[in-house]
Coordinates of C-alpha atoms and ligand atoms in Angstrom, one line a residue:
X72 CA -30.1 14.2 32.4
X73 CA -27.0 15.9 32.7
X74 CA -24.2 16.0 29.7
X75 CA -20.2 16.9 30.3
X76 CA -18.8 19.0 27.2
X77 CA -15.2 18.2 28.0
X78 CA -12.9 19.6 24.8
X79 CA -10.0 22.2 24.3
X80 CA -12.2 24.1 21.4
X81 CA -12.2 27.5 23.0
X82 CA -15.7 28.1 21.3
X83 CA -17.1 25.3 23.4
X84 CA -21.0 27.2 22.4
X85 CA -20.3 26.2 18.2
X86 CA -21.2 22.6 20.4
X87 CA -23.5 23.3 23.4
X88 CA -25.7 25.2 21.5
X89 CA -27.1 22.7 19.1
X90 CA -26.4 20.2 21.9
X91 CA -29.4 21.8 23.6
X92 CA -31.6 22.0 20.6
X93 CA -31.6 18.5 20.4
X94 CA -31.8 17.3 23.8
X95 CA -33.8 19.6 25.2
X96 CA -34.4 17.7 28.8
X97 CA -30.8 17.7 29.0
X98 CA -28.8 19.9 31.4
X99 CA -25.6 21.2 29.6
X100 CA -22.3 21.7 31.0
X101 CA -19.0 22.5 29.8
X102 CA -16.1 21.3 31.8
X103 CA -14.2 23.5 33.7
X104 CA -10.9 22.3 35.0
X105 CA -11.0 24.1 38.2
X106 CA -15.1 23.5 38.9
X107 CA -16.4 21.6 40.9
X108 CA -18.3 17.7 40.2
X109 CA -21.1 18.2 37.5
X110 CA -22.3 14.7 39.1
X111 CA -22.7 14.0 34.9
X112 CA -24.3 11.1 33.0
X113 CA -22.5 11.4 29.9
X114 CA -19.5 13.4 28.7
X115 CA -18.9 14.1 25.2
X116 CA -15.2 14.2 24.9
X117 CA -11.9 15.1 23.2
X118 CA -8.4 14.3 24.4
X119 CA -10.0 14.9 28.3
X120 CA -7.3 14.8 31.1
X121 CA -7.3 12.2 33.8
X122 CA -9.0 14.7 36.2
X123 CA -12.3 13.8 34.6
X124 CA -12.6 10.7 35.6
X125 CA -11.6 11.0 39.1
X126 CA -14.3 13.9 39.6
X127 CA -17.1 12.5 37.7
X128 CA -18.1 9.0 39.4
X129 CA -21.8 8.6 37.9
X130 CA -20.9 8.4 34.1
X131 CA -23.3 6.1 32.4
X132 CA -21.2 6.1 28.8
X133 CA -18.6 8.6 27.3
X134 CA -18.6 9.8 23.8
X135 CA -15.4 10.5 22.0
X136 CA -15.7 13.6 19.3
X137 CA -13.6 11.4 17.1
X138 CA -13.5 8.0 15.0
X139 CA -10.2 6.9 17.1
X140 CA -9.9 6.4 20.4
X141 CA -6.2 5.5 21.2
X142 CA -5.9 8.7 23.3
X143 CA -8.5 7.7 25.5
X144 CA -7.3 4.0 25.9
X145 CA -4.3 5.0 26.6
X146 CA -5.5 7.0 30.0
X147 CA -5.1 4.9 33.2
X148 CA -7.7 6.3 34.6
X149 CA -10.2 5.4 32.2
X150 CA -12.8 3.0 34.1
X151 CA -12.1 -0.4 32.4
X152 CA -16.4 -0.8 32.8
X153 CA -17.1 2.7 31.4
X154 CA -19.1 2.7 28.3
X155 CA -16.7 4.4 25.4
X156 CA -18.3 5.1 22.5
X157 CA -16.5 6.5 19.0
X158 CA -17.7 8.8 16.2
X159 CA -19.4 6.5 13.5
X160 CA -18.2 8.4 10.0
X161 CA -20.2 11.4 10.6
X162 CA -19.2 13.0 7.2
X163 CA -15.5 11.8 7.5
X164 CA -14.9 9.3 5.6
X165 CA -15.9 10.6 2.2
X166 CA -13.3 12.9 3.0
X167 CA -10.9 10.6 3.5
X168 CA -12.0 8.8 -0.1
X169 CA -11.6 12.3 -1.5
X170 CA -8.2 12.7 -0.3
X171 CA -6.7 9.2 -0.9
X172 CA -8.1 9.6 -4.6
X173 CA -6.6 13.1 -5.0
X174 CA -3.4 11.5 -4.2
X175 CA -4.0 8.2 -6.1
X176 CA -4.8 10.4 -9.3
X177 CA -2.1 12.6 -9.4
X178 CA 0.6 9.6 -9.1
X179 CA -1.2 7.2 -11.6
X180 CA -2.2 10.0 -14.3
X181 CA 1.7 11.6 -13.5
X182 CA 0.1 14.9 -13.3
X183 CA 3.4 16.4 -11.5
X184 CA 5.2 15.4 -15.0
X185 CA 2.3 17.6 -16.6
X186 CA 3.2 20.8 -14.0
X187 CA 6.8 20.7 -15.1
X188 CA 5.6 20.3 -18.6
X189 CA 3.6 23.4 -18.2
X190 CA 6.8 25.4 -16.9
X191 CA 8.5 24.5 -19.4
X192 CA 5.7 25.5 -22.0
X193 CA 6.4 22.0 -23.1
X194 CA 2.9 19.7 -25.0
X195 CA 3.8 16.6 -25.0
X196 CA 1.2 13.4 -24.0
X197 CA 2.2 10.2 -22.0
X198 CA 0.8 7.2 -22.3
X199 CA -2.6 6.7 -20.8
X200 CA -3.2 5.4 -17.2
X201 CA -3.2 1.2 -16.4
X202 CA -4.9 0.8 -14.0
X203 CA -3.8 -2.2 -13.4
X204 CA -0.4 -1.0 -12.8
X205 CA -1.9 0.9 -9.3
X206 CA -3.6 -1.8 -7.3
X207 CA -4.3 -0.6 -4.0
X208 CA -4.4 -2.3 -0.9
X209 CA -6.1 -0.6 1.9
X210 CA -5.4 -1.4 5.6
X211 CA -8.3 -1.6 8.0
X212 CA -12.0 -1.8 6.6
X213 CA -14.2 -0.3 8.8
X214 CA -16.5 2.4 8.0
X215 CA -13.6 4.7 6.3
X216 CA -11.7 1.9 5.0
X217 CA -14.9 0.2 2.8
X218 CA -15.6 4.1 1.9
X219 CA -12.4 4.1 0.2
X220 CA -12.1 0.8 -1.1
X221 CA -15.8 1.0 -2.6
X222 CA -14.6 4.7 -4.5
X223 CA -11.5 3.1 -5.7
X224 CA -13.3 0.2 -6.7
X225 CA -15.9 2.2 -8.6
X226 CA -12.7 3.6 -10.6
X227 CA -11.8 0.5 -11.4
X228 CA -8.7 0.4 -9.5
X229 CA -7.8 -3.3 -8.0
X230 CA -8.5 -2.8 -4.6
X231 CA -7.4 -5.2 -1.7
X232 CA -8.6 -4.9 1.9
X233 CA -6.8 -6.5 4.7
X234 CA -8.4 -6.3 8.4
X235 CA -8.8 -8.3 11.5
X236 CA -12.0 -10.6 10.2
X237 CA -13.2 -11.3 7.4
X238 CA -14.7 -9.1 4.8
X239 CA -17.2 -9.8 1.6
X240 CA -17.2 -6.3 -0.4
X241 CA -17.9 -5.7 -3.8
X242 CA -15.0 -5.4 -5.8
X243 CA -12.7 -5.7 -3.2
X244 CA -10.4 -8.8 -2.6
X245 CA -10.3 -9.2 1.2
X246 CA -7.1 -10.3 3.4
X247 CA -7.7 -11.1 7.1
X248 CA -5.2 -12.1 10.1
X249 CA -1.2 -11.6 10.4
X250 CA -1.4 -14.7 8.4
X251 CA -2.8 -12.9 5.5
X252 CA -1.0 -10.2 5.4
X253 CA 2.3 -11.4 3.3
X254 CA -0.5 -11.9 0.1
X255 CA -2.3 -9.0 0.6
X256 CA 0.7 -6.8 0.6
X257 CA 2.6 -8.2 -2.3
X258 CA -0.3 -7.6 -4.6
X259 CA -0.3 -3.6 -3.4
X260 CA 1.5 -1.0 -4.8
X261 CA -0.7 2.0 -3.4
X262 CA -0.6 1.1 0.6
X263 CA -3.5 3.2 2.4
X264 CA -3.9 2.7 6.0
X265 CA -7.0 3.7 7.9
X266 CA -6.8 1.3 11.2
X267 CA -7.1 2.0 14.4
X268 CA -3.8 2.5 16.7
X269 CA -4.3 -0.5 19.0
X270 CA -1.3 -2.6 20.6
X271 CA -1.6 -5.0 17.4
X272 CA -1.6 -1.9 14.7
X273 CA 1.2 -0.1 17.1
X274 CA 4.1 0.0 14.5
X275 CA 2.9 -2.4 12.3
X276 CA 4.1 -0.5 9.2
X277 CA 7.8 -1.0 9.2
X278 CA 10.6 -1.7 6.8
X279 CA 9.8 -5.6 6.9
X280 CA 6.1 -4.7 5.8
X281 CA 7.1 -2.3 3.1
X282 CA 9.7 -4.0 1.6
X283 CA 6.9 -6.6 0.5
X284 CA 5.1 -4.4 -1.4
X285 CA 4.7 -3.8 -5.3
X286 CA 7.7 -1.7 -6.4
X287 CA 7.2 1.7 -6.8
X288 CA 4.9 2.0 -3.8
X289 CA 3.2 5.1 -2.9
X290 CA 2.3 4.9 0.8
X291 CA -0.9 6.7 2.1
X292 CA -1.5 7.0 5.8
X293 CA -4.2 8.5 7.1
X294 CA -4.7 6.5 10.4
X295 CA -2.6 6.9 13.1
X296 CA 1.1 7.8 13.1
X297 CA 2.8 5.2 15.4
X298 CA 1.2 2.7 13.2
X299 CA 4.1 3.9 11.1
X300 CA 7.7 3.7 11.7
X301 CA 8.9 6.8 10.3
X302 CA 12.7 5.4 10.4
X303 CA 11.9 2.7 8.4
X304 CA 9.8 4.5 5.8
X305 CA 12.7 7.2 5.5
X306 CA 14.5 4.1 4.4
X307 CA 12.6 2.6 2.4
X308 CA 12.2 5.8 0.3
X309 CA 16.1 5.8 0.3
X310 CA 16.1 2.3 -1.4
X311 CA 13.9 3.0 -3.7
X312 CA 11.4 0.6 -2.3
X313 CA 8.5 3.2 -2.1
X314 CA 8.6 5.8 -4.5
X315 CA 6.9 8.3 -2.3
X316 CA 4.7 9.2 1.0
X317 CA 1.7 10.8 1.5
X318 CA 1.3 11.7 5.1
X319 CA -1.7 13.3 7.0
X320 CA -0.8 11.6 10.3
X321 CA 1.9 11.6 12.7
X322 CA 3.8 10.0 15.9
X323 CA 4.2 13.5 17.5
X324 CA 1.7 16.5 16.1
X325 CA 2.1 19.0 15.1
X326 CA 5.3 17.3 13.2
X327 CA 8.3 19.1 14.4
X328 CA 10.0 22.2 12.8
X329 CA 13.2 20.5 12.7
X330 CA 11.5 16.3 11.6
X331 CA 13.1 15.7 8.2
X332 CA 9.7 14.4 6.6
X333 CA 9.1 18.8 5.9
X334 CA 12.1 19.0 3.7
X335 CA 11.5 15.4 1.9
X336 CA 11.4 15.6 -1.8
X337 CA 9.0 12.1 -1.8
X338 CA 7.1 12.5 1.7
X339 CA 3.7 15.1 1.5
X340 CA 2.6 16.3 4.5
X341 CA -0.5 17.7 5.1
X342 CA -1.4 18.5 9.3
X343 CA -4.3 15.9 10.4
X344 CA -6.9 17.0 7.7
X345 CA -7.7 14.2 5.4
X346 CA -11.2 14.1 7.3
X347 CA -12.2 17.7 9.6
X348 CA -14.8 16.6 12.1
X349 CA -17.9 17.9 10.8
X350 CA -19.8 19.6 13.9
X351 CA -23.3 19.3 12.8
X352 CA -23.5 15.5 11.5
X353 CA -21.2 15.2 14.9
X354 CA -23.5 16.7 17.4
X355 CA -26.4 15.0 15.6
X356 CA -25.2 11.4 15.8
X357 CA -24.1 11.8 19.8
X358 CA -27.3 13.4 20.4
X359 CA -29.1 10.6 19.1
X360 CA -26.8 8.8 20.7
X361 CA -27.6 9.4 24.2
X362 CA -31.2 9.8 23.7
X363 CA -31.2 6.1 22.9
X364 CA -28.8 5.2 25.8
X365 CA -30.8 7.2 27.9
X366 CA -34.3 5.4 26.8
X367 CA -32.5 2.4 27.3
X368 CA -32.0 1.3 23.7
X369 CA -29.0 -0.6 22.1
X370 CA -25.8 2.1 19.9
X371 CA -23.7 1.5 17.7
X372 CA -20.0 2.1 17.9
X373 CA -19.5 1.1 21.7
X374 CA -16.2 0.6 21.9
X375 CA -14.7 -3.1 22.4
X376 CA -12.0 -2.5 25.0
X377 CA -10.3 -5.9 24.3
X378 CA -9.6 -4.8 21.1
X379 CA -9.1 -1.3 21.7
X380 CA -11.1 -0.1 19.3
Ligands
GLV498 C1 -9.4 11.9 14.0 O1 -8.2 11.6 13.9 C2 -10.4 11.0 14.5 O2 -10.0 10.0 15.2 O3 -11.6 11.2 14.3

């Protein structure tokens, strides 16, 4: 069996190397832009050019070293009958809990008021925390998305879900469909969106879907950027409708030098980290991956290319 290592990590051995521990039959190969045809079964892939899939003709399934694959969908010369398969949580998404909790927690316990305070050498106590005054609703519940609603849930935060089907999760009140979405988002003030970028999620966040929400809204996204458009969000900071951003994702990245969310007094930017890719759980999951493609039994995670995701 031979395996295509096609990423832009100049260390490509931090992969191959346990790569061949674990498949031991395998034949190993990392691609080389100017090589010639490996003649590959699988490829393990991040953000690969078009090239690879007019010199590789006997791929049996590709295997994307990421949860989204709206790069990848969006190459025309992807074969529409290759098998594409994504990254299954792998050690992301309780990162991504952690992070949207960090951000929860310091906006519902205030604790920027308690940094001034501190500056000022100033001891004086607020109220305590309602919980009820920070329901949550969290776009998309796949594997990150119940991650997160289950931790805010456990914290007793309201916690809504909204997705394409329908959901049953503890402690979670589930929206599905465009019709469902006008409910789900007036009952959230903290807006976190984990969905895919698909032609449906494309943009989806705009000023018509944030002026909805609960006032005050703090707005997490950790998704995709062009589910978000940044316009829009800009003014709805201006009107007060959300009180603030949080944003690890975004249309063009790196952001800019000269994009105005930097300088914004409400907006957070932090550069694509709320989950790292973790390379052992990573390796391990593909690995097992292909050795069950390869014996011929059924994966997980194949993605469904009518719905892009
Ligand atoms: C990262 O953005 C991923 O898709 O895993």
């Amino acid at each position: 069996m031979k395996v295509l290592f096609v990423s832009g990590d100049p260390k490509p051995e931090r992969w191959t190397t346990p790569l061949k521990t674990l498949l031991p039959d395998a034949e190993i190969f990392v691609w080389d832009a100017d090589g010639p045809p490996v003649n590959a079964d699988y490829a393990i892939v991040w953000q690969p050019s078009a090239a690879l899939f007019e010199r590789e003709k006997t791929l049996k399934a590709i295997f994307n070293l990421g949860a989204g694959v709206d790069s990848l969908m969006a190459l025309p010369a992807l074969p529409p009958a290759l098998t594409v398969v994504r990254l299954e949580d792998a050690g992301m998404s309780v990162q991504m809990a952690e992070y949207i909790l960090h951000q929860l927690v310091e906006a519902s316990r205030g604790m920027e008021t308690y940094r001034d305070q501190q500056r000022q050498g100033t001891w004086k106590i607020h109220r305590p925390i309602r919980r009820d005054e920070w329901p949550v609703g969290i776009l998309g519940l796949g594997q990150i998305g119940q991650r997160v609603a289950r931790t805010l849930a456990d914290l007793d935060y309201p916690v809504y879900g909204w997705a394409r089907s329908e959901h049953s999760l503890d402690g979670v009140t589930s929206y599905a469909g465009p019709g469902e979405l006008g409910p789900f988002l007036s009952n959230t003030r903290v807006l976190v969106n984990t969905l895919p970028l698909t032609d449906t999620t494309r943009d989806l966040i705009d000023y018509q879907l944030l002026r909805q929400l609960r006032p005050g809204a703090l707005v997490i996204n950790v998704g995709r950027g062009e589910s978000l458009v940044e316009e829009d969000l800009l003014q709805a900071l201006d009107e007060g409708l959300v009180s603030r951003a949080v944003l690890d994702v975004f249309r063009k990245e790196p952001l800019p030098a000269d994009h105005p969310f930097w300088q914004h007094p409400d907006i957070a930017v932090t550069p694509h980290i709320s989950a790292r890719t973790l390379r052992e759980a990573t390796v391990e999951q593909i690995a097992g991956k292909i050795r069950d493609h390869a014996g011929g039994r059924p994966i997980s995670g194949v993605v469904d290319r009518s719905r892009g995701y």
